[in-house]
PDB file of C-alpha atoms and ligand atoms in Angstrom:
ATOM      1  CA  UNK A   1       0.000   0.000   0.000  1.00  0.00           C
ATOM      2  CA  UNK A   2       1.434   3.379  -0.946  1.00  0.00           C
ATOM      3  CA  UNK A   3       1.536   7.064   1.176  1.00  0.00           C
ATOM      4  CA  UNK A   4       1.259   9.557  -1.268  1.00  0.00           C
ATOM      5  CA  UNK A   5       0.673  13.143  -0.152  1.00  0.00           C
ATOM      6  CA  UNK A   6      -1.120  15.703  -3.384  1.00  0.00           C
ATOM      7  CA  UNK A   7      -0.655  19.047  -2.689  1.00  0.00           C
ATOM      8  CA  UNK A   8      -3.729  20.725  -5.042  1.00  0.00           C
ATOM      9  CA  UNK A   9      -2.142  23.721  -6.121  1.00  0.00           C
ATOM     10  CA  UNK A  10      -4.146  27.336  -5.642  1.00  0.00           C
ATOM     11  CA  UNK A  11      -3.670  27.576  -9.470  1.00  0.00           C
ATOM     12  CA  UNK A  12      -5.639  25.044 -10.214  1.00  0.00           C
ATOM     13  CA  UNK A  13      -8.174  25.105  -7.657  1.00  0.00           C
ATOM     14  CA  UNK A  14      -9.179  28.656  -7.901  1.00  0.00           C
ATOM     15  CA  UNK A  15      -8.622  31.284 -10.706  1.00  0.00           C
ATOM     16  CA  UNK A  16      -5.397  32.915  -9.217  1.00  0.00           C
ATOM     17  CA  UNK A  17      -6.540  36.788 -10.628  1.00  0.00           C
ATOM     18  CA  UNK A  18     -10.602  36.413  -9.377  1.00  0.00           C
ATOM     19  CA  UNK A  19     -10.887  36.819  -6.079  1.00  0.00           C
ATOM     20  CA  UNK A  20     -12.631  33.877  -4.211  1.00  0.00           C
ATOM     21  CA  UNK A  21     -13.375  32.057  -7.254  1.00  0.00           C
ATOM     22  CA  UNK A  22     -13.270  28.057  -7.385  1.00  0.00           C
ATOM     23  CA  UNK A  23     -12.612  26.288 -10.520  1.00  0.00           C
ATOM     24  CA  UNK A  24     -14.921  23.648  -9.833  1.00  0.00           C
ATOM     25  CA  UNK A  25     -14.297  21.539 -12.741  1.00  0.00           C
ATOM     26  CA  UNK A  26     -10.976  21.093 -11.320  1.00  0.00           C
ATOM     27  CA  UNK A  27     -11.496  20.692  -7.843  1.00  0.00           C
ATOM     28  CA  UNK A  28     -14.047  17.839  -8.812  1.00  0.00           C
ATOM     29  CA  UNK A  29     -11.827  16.360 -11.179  1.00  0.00           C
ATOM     30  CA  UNK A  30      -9.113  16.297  -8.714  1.00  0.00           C
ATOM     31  CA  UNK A  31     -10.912  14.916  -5.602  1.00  0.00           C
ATOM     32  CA  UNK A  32     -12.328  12.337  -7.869  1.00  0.00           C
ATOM     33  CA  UNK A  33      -9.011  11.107  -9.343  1.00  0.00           C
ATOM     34  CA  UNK A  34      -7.834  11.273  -5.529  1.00  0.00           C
ATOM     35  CA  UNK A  35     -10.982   8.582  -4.194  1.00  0.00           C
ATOM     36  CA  UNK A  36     -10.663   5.930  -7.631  1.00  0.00           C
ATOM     37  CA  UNK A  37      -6.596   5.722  -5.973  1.00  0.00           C
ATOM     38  CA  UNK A  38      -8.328   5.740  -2.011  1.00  0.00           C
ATOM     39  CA  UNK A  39     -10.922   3.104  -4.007  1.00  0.00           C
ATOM     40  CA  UNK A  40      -8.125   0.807  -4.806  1.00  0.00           C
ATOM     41  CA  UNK A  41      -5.984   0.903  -0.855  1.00  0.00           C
ATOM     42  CA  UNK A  42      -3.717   3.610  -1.680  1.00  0.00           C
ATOM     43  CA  UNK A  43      -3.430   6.520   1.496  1.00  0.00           C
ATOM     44  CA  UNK A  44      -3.845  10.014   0.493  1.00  0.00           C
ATOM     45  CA  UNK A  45      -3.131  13.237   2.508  1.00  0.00           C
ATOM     46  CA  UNK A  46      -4.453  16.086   0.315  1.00  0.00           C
ATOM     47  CA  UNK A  47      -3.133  19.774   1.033  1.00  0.00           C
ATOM     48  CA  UNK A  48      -4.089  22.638  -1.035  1.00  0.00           C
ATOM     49  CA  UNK A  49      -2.604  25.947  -1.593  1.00  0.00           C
ATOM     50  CA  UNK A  50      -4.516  29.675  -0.965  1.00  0.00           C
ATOM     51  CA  UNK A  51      -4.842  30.670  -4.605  1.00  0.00           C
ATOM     52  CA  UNK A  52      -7.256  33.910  -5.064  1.00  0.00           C
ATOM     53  CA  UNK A  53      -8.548  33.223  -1.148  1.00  0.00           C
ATOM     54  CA  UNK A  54      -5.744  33.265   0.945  1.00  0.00           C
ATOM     55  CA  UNK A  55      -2.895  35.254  -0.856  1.00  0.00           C
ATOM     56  CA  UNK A  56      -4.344  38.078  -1.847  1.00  0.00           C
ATOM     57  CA  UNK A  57      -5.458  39.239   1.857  1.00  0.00           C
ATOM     58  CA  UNK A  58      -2.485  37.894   3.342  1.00  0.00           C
ATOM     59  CA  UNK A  59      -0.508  40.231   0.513  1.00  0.00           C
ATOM     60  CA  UNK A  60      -2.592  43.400   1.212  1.00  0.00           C
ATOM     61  CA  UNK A  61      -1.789  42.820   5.897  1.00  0.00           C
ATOM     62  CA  UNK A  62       1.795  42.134   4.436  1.00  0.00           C
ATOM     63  CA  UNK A  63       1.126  38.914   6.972  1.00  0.00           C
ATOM     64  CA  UNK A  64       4.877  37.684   5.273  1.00  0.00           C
ATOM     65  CA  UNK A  65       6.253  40.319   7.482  1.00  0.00           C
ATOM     66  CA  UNK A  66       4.107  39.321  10.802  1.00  0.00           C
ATOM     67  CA  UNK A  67       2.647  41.066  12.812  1.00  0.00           C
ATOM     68  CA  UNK A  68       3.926  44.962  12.197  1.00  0.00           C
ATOM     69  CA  UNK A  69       0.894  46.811  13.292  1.00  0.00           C
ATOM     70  CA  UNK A  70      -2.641  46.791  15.023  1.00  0.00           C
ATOM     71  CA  UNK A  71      -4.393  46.007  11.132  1.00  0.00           C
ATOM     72  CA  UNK A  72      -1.992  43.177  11.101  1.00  0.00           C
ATOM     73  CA  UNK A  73      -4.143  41.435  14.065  1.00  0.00           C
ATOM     74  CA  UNK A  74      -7.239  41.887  11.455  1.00  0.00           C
ATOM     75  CA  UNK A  75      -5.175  40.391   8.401  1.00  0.00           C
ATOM     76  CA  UNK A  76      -4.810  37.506  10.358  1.00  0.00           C
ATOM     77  CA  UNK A  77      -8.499  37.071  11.515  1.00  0.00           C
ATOM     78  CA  UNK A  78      -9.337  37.408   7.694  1.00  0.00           C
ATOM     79  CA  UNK A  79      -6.891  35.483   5.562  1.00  0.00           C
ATOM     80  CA  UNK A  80      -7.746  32.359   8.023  1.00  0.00           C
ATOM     81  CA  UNK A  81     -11.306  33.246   7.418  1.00  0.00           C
ATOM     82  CA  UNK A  82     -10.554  32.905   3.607  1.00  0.00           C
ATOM     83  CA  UNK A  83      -8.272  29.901   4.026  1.00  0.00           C
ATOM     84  CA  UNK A  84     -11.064  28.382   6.011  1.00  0.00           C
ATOM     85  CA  UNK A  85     -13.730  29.194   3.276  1.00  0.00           C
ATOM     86  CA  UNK A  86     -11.579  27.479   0.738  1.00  0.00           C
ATOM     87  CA  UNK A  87     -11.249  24.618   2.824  1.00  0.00           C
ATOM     88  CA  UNK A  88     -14.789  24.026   3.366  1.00  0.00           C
ATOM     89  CA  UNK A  89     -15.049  23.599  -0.729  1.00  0.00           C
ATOM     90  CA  UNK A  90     -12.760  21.243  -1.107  1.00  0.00           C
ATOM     91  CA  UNK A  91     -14.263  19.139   1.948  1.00  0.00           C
ATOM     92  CA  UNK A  92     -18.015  19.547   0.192  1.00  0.00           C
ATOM     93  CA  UNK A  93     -16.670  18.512  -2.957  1.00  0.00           C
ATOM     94  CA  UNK A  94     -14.752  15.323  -1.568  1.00  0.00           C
ATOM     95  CA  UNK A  95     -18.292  14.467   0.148  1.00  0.00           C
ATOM     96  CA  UNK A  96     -20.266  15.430  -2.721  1.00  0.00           C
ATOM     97  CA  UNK A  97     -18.100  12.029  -4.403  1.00  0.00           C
ATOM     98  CA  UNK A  98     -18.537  10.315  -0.721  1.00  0.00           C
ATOM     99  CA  UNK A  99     -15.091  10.621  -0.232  1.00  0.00           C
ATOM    100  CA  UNK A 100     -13.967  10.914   3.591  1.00  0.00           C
ATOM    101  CA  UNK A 101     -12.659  14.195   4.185  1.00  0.00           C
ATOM    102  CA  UNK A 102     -11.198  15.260   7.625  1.00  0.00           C
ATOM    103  CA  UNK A 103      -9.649  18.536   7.688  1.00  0.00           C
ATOM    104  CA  UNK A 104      -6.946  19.221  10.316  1.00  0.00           C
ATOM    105  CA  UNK A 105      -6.085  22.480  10.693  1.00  0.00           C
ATOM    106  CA  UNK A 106      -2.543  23.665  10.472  1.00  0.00           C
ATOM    107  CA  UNK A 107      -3.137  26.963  12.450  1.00  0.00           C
ATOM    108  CA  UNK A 108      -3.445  24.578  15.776  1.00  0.00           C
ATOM    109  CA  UNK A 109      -0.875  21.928  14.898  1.00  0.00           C
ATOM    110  CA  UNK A 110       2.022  23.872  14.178  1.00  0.00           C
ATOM    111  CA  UNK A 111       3.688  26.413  15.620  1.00  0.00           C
ATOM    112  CA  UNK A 112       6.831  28.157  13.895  1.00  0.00           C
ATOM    113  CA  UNK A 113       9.842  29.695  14.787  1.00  0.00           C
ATOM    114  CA  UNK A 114      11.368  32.611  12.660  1.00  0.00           C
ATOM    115  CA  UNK A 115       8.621  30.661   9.669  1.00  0.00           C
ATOM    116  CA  UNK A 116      10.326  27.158  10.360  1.00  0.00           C
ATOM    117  CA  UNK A 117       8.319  24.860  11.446  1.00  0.00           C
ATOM    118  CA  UNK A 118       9.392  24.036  15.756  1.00  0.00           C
ATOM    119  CA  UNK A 119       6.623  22.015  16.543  1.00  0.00           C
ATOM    120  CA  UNK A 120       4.044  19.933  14.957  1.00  0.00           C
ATOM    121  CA  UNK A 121       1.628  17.350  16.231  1.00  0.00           C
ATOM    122  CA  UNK A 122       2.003  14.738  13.693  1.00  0.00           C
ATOM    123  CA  UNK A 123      -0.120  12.080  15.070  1.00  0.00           C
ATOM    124  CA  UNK A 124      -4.168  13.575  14.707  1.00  0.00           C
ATOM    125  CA  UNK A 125      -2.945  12.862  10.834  1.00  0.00           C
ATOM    126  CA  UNK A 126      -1.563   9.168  11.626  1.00  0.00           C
ATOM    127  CA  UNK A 127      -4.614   8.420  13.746  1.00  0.00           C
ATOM    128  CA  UNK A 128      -6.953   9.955  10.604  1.00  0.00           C
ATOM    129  CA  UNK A 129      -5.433   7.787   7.822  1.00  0.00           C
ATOM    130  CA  UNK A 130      -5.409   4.770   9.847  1.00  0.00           C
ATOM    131  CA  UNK A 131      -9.209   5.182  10.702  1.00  0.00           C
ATOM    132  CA  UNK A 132     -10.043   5.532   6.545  1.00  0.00           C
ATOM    133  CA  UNK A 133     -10.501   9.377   6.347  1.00  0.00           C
ATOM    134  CA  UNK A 134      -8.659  11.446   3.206  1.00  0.00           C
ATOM    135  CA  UNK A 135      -7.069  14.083   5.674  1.00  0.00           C
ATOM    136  CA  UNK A 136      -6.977  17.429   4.327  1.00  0.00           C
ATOM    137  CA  UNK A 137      -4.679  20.351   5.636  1.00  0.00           C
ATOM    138  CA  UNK A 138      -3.947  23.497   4.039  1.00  0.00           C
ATOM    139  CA  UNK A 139      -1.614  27.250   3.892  1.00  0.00           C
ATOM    140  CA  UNK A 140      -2.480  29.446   6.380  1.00  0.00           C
ATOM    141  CA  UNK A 141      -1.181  31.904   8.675  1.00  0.00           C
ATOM    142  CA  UNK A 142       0.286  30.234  12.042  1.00  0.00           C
ATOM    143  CA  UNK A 143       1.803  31.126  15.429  1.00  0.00           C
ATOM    144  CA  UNK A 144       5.047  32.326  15.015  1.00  0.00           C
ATOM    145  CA  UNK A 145       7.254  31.782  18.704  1.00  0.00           C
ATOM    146  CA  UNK A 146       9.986  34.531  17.412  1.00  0.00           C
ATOM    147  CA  UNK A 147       9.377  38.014  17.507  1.00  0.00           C
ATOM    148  CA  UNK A 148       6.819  38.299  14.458  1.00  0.00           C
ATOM    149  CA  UNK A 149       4.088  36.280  15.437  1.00  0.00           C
ATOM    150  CA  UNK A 150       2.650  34.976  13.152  1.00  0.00           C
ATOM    151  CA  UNK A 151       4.044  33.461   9.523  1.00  0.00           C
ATOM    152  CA  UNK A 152       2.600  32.431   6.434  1.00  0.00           C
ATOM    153  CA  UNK A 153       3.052  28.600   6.396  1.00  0.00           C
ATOM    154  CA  UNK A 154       2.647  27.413   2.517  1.00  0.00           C
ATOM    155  CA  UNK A 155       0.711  24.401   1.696  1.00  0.00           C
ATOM    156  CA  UNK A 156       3.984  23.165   0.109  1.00  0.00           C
ATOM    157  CA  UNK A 157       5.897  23.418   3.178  1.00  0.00           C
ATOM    158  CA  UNK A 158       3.414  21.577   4.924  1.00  0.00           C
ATOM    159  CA  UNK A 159       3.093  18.971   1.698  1.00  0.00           C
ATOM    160  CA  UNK A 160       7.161  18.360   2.036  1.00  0.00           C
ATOM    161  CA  UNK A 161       7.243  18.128   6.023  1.00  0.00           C
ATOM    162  CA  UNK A 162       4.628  15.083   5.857  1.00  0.00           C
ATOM    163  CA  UNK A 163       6.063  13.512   2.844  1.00  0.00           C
ATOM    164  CA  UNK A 164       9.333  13.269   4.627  1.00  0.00           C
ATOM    165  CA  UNK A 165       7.748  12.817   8.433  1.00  0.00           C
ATOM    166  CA  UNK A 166       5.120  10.226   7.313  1.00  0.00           C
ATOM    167  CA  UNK A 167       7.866   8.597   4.807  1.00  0.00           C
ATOM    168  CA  UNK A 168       5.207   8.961   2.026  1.00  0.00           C
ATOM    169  CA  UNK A 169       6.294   6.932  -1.377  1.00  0.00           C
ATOM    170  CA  UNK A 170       5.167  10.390  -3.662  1.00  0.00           C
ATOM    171  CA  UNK A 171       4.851  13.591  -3.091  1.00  0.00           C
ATOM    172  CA  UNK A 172       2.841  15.481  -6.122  1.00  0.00           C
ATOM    173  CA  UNK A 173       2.305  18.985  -6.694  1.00  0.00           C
ATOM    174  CA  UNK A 174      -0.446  19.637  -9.038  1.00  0.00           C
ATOM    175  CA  UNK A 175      -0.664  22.882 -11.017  1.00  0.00           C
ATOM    176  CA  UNK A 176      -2.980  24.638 -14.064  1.00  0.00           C
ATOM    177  CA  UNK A 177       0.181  24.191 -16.068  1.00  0.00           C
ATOM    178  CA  UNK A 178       1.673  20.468 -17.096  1.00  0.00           C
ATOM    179  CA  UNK A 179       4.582  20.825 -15.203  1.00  0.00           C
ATOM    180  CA  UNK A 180       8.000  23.032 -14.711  1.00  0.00           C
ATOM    181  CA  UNK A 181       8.523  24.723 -18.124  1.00  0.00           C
ATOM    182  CA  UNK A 182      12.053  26.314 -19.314  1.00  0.00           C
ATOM    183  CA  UNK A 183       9.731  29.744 -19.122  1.00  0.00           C
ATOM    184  CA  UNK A 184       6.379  30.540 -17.838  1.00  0.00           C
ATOM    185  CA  UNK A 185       3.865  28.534 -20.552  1.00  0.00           C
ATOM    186  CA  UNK A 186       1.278  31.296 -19.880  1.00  0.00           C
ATOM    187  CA  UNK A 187       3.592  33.886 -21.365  1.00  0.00           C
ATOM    188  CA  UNK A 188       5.657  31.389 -23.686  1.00  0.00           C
ATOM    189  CA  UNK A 189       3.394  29.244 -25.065  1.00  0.00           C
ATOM    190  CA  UNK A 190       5.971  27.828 -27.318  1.00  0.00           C
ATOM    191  CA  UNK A 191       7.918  26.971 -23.638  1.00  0.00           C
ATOM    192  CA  UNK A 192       9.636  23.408 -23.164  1.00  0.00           C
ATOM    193  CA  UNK A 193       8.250  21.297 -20.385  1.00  0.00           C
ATOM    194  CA  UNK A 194      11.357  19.911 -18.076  1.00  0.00           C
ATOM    195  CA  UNK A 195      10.698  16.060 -17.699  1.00  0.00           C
ATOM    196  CA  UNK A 196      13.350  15.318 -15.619  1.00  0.00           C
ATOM    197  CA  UNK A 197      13.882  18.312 -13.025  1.00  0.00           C
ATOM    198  CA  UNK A 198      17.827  18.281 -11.609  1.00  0.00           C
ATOM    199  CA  UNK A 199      20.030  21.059  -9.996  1.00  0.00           C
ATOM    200  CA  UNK A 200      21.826  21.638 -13.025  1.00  0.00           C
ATOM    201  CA  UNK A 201      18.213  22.342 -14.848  1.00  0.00           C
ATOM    202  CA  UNK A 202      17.264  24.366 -12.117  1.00  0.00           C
ATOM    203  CA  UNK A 203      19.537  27.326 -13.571  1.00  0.00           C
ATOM    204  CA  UNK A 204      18.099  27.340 -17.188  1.00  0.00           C
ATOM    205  CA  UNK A 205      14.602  28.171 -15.511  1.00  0.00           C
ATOM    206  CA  UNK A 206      12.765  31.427 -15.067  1.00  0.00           C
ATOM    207  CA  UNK A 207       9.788  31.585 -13.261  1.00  0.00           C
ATOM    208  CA  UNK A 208       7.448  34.264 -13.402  1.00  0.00           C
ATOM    209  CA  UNK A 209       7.289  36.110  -9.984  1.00  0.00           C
ATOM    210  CA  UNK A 210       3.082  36.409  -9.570  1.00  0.00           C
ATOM    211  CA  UNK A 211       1.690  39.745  -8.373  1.00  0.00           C
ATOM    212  CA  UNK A 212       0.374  38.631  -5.862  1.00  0.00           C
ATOM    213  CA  UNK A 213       1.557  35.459  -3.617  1.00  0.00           C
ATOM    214  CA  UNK A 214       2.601  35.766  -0.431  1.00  0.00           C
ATOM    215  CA  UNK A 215       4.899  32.484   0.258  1.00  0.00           C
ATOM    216  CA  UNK A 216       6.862  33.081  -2.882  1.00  0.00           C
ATOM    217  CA  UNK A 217       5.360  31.095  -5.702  1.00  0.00           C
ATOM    218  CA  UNK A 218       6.889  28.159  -7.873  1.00  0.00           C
ATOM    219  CA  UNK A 219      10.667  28.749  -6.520  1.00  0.00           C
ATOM    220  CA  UNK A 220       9.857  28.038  -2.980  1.00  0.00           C
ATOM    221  CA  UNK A 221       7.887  25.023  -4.122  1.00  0.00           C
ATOM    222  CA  UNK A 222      10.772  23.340  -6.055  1.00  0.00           C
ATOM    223  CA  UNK A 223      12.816  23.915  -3.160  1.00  0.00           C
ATOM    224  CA  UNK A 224      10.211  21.738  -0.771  1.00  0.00           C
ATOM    225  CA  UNK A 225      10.134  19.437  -3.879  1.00  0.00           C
ATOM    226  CA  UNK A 226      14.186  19.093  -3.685  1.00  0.00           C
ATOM    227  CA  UNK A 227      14.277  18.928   0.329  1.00  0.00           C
ATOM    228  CA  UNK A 228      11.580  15.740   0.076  1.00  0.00           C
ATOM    229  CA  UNK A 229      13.450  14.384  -2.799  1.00  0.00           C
ATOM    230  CA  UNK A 230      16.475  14.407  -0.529  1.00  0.00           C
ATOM    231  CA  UNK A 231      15.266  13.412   2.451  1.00  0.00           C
ATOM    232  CA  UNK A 232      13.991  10.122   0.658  1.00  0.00           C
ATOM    233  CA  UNK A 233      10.632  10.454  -0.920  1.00  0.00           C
ATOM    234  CA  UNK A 234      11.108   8.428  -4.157  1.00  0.00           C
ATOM    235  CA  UNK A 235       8.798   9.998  -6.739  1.00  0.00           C
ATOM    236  CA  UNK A 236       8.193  13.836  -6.324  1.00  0.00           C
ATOM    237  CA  UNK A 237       6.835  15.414  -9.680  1.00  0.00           C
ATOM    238  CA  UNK A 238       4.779  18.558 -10.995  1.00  0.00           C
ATOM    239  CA  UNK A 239       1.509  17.397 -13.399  1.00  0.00           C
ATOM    240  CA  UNK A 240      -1.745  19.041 -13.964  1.00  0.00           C
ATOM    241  CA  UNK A 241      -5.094  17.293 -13.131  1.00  0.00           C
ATOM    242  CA  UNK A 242      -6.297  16.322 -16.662  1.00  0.00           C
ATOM    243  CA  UNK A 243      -6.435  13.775 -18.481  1.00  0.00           C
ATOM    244  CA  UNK A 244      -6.440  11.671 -15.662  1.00  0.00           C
ATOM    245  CA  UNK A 245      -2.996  12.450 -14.900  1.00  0.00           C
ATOM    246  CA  UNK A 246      -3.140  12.646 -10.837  1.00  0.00           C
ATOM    247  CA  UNK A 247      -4.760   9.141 -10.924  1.00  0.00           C
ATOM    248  CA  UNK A 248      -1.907   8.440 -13.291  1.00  0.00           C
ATOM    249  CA  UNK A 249       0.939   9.472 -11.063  1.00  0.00           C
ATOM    250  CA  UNK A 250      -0.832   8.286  -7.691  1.00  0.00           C
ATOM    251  CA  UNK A 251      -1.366   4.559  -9.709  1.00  0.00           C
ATOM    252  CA  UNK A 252       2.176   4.535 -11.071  1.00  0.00           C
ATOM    253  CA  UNK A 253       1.258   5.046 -14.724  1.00  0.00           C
ATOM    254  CA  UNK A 254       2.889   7.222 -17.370  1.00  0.00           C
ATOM    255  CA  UNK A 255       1.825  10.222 -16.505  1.00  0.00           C
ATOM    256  CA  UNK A 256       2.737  13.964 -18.128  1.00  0.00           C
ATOM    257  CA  UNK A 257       4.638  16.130 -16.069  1.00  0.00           C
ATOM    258  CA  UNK A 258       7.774  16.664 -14.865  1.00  0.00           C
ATOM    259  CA  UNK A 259       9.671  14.681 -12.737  1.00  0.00           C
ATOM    260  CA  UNK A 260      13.175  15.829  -9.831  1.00  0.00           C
ATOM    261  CA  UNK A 261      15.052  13.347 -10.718  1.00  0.00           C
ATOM    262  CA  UNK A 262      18.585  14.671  -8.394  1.00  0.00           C
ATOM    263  CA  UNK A 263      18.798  16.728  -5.270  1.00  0.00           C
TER     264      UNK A 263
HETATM  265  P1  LIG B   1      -0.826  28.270  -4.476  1.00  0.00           P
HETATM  266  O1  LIG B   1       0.444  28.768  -3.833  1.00  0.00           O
HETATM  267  O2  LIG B   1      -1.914  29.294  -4.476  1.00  0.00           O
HETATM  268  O3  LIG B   1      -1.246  26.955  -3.916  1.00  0.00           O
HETATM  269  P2  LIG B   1       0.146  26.840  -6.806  1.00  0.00           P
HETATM  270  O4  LIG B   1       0.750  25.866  -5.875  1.00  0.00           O
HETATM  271  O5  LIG B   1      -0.841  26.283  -7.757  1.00  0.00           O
HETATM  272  O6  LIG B   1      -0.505  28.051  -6.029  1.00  0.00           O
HETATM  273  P3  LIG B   1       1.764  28.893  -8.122  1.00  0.00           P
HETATM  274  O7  LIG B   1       2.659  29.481  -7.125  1.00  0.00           O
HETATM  275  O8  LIG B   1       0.557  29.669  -8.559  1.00  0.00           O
HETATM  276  O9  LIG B   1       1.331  27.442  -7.641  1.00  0.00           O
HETATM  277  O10 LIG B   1       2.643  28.477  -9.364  1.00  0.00           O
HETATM  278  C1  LIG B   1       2.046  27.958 -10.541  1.00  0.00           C
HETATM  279  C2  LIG B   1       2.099  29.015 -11.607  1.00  0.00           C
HETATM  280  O11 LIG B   1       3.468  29.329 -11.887  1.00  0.00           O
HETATM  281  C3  LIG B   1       1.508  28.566 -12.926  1.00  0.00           C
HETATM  282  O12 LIG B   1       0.208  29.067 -13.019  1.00  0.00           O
HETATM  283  C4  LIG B   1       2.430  29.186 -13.986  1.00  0.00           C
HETATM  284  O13 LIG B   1       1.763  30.126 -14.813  1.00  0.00           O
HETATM  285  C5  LIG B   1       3.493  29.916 -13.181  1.00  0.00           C
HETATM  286  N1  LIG B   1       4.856  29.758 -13.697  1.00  0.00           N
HETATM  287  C6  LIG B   1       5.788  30.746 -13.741  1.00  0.00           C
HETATM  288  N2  LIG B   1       6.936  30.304 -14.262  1.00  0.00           N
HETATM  289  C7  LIG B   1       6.743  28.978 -14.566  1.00  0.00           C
HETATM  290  C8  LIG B   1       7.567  27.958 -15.121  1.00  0.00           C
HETATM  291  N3  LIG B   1       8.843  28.184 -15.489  1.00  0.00           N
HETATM  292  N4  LIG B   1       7.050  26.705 -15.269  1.00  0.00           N
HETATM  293  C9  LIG B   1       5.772  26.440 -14.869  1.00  0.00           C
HETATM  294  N5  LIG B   1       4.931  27.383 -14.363  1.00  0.00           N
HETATM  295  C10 LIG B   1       5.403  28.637 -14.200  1.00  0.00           C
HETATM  296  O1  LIG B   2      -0.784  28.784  -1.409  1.00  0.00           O
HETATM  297  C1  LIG B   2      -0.513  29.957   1.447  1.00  0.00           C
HETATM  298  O2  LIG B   2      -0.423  28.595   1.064  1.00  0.00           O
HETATM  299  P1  LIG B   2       0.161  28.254  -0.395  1.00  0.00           P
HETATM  300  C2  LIG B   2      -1.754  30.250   2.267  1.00  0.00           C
HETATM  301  O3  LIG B   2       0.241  26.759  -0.410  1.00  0.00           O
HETATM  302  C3  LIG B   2      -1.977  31.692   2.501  1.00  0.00           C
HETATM  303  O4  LIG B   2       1.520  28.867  -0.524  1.00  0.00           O
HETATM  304  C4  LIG B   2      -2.606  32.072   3.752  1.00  0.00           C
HETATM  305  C5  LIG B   2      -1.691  32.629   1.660  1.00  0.00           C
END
């Protein structure tokens, strides 16, 4: 039986430049492809990203910075509020397809220290898999020990930390786009997908900073992709949801995307 933990990226669960606006289609299609692997004995931990909920508020309170003022306090109370919105979709959706959601919310499981993670209680997500649920986390703004407060801890962070805690056999980031391009596809639509993602690639790339993301977009991601890789999760990749390619990747099919290959 295989551990896999999907992080469902904000990009492909909401429409990154409308605020509060699920992309349903997706979000179905993803849960779905998630249950037919559940169906068959895998384990999934599913964590999704903020998209047009959480980063946009947590941009305009500057939350990345903590907590620098009085308004901060009410950034906080509203980007969870969004996170928390977002969350209940993706729970709906997974029991609109009887799937067996069971959210665990980061904001009371971690705390951080200068935005690492210090503490975690790992085992309400043990006790949830082993009992049959799908359990769902999610970025959101934490309890920072250090001076600031309160960080912005990204859903890949979180994806990485229980790949490598848990020992997970995959770890799969799924985006709107295929994959890591050479460029940005959305601007370059002539870009080259990277199958096979290594440190030497890693230079030849150039990502497209967005306007507005608060945990710093696809860079930090392919770092948490790298540190899982390293730390010993065996297949750690970048696909989009269609064409059945999450099922793919979760079954161990060919599946389009790209791949890390070295840390
Ligand atoms: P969230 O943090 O909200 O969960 P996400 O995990 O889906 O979002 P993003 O940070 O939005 O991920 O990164 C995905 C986006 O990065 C894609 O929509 C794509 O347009 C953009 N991008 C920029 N440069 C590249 C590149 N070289 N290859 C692939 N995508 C790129
Ligand atoms: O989208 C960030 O999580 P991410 C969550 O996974 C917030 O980076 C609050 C912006």
């Amino acid at each position: 039986m295989t551990l896999s933990v999907v992080k469902f990226g904000g990009s492909a669960i909401t429409v990154k430049d409308r605020p509060f606006t699920v992309r349903r289609g997706a979000l179905r299609s993803m849960c779905s492809q998630v249950l037919s692997h559940v169906k068959r004995g895998g384990k999934v931990i599913v964590v999704h990203g903020g998209g047009s909920f959480g980063h946009p508020l947590a941009t305009r309170y500057k939350l990345d910075r903590g907590l620098i003022s009085d308004e901060s306090y009410e950034g906080v109370a509203l980007t969870r509020l969004a996170m928390r919105r977002l969350n209940e979709e993706v729970v709906k959706e997974f029991v609109r397809l009887r799937g067996r959601p069971y959210t665990i919310e980061p904001s009371s499981s971690f705390v951080l220290e200068e935005s690492n993670i210090k503490e975690y209680f790992v085992q309400s997500v043990e006790v949830a898999l082993e009992k049959g649920f799908v359990p769902v986390l999610y970025g959101d703004v934490v309890l920072d020990a250090s001076r600031r407060g309160v960080a912005i801890l990204s859903g890949d962070t979180i994806a990485s930390f229980l790949a490598l805690r848990l020992k997970a056999d995959k770890l799969i980031y799924v985006l709107d786009v295929d994959g890591i391009y050479l460029e940005d596809p959305k601007k370059r639509p002539d870009a080259e997908l990277v199958k096979f993602l290594d440190r030497g690639i890693l230079e030849e790339i150039k990502v497209a900073a967005p306007d507005s993301d608060a945990t710093g977009g696809l860079v930090k991601k392919i770092e948490e992709a790298f540190n899982a890789f390293r730390g010993g999760v065996k297949v750690v990749c970048f696909i989009s949801w269609r064409r059945k390619n999450l099922l793919k990747a979760l079954d161990g099919l060919n599946f389009k995307g790209t791949v890390i290959r070295e840390a």
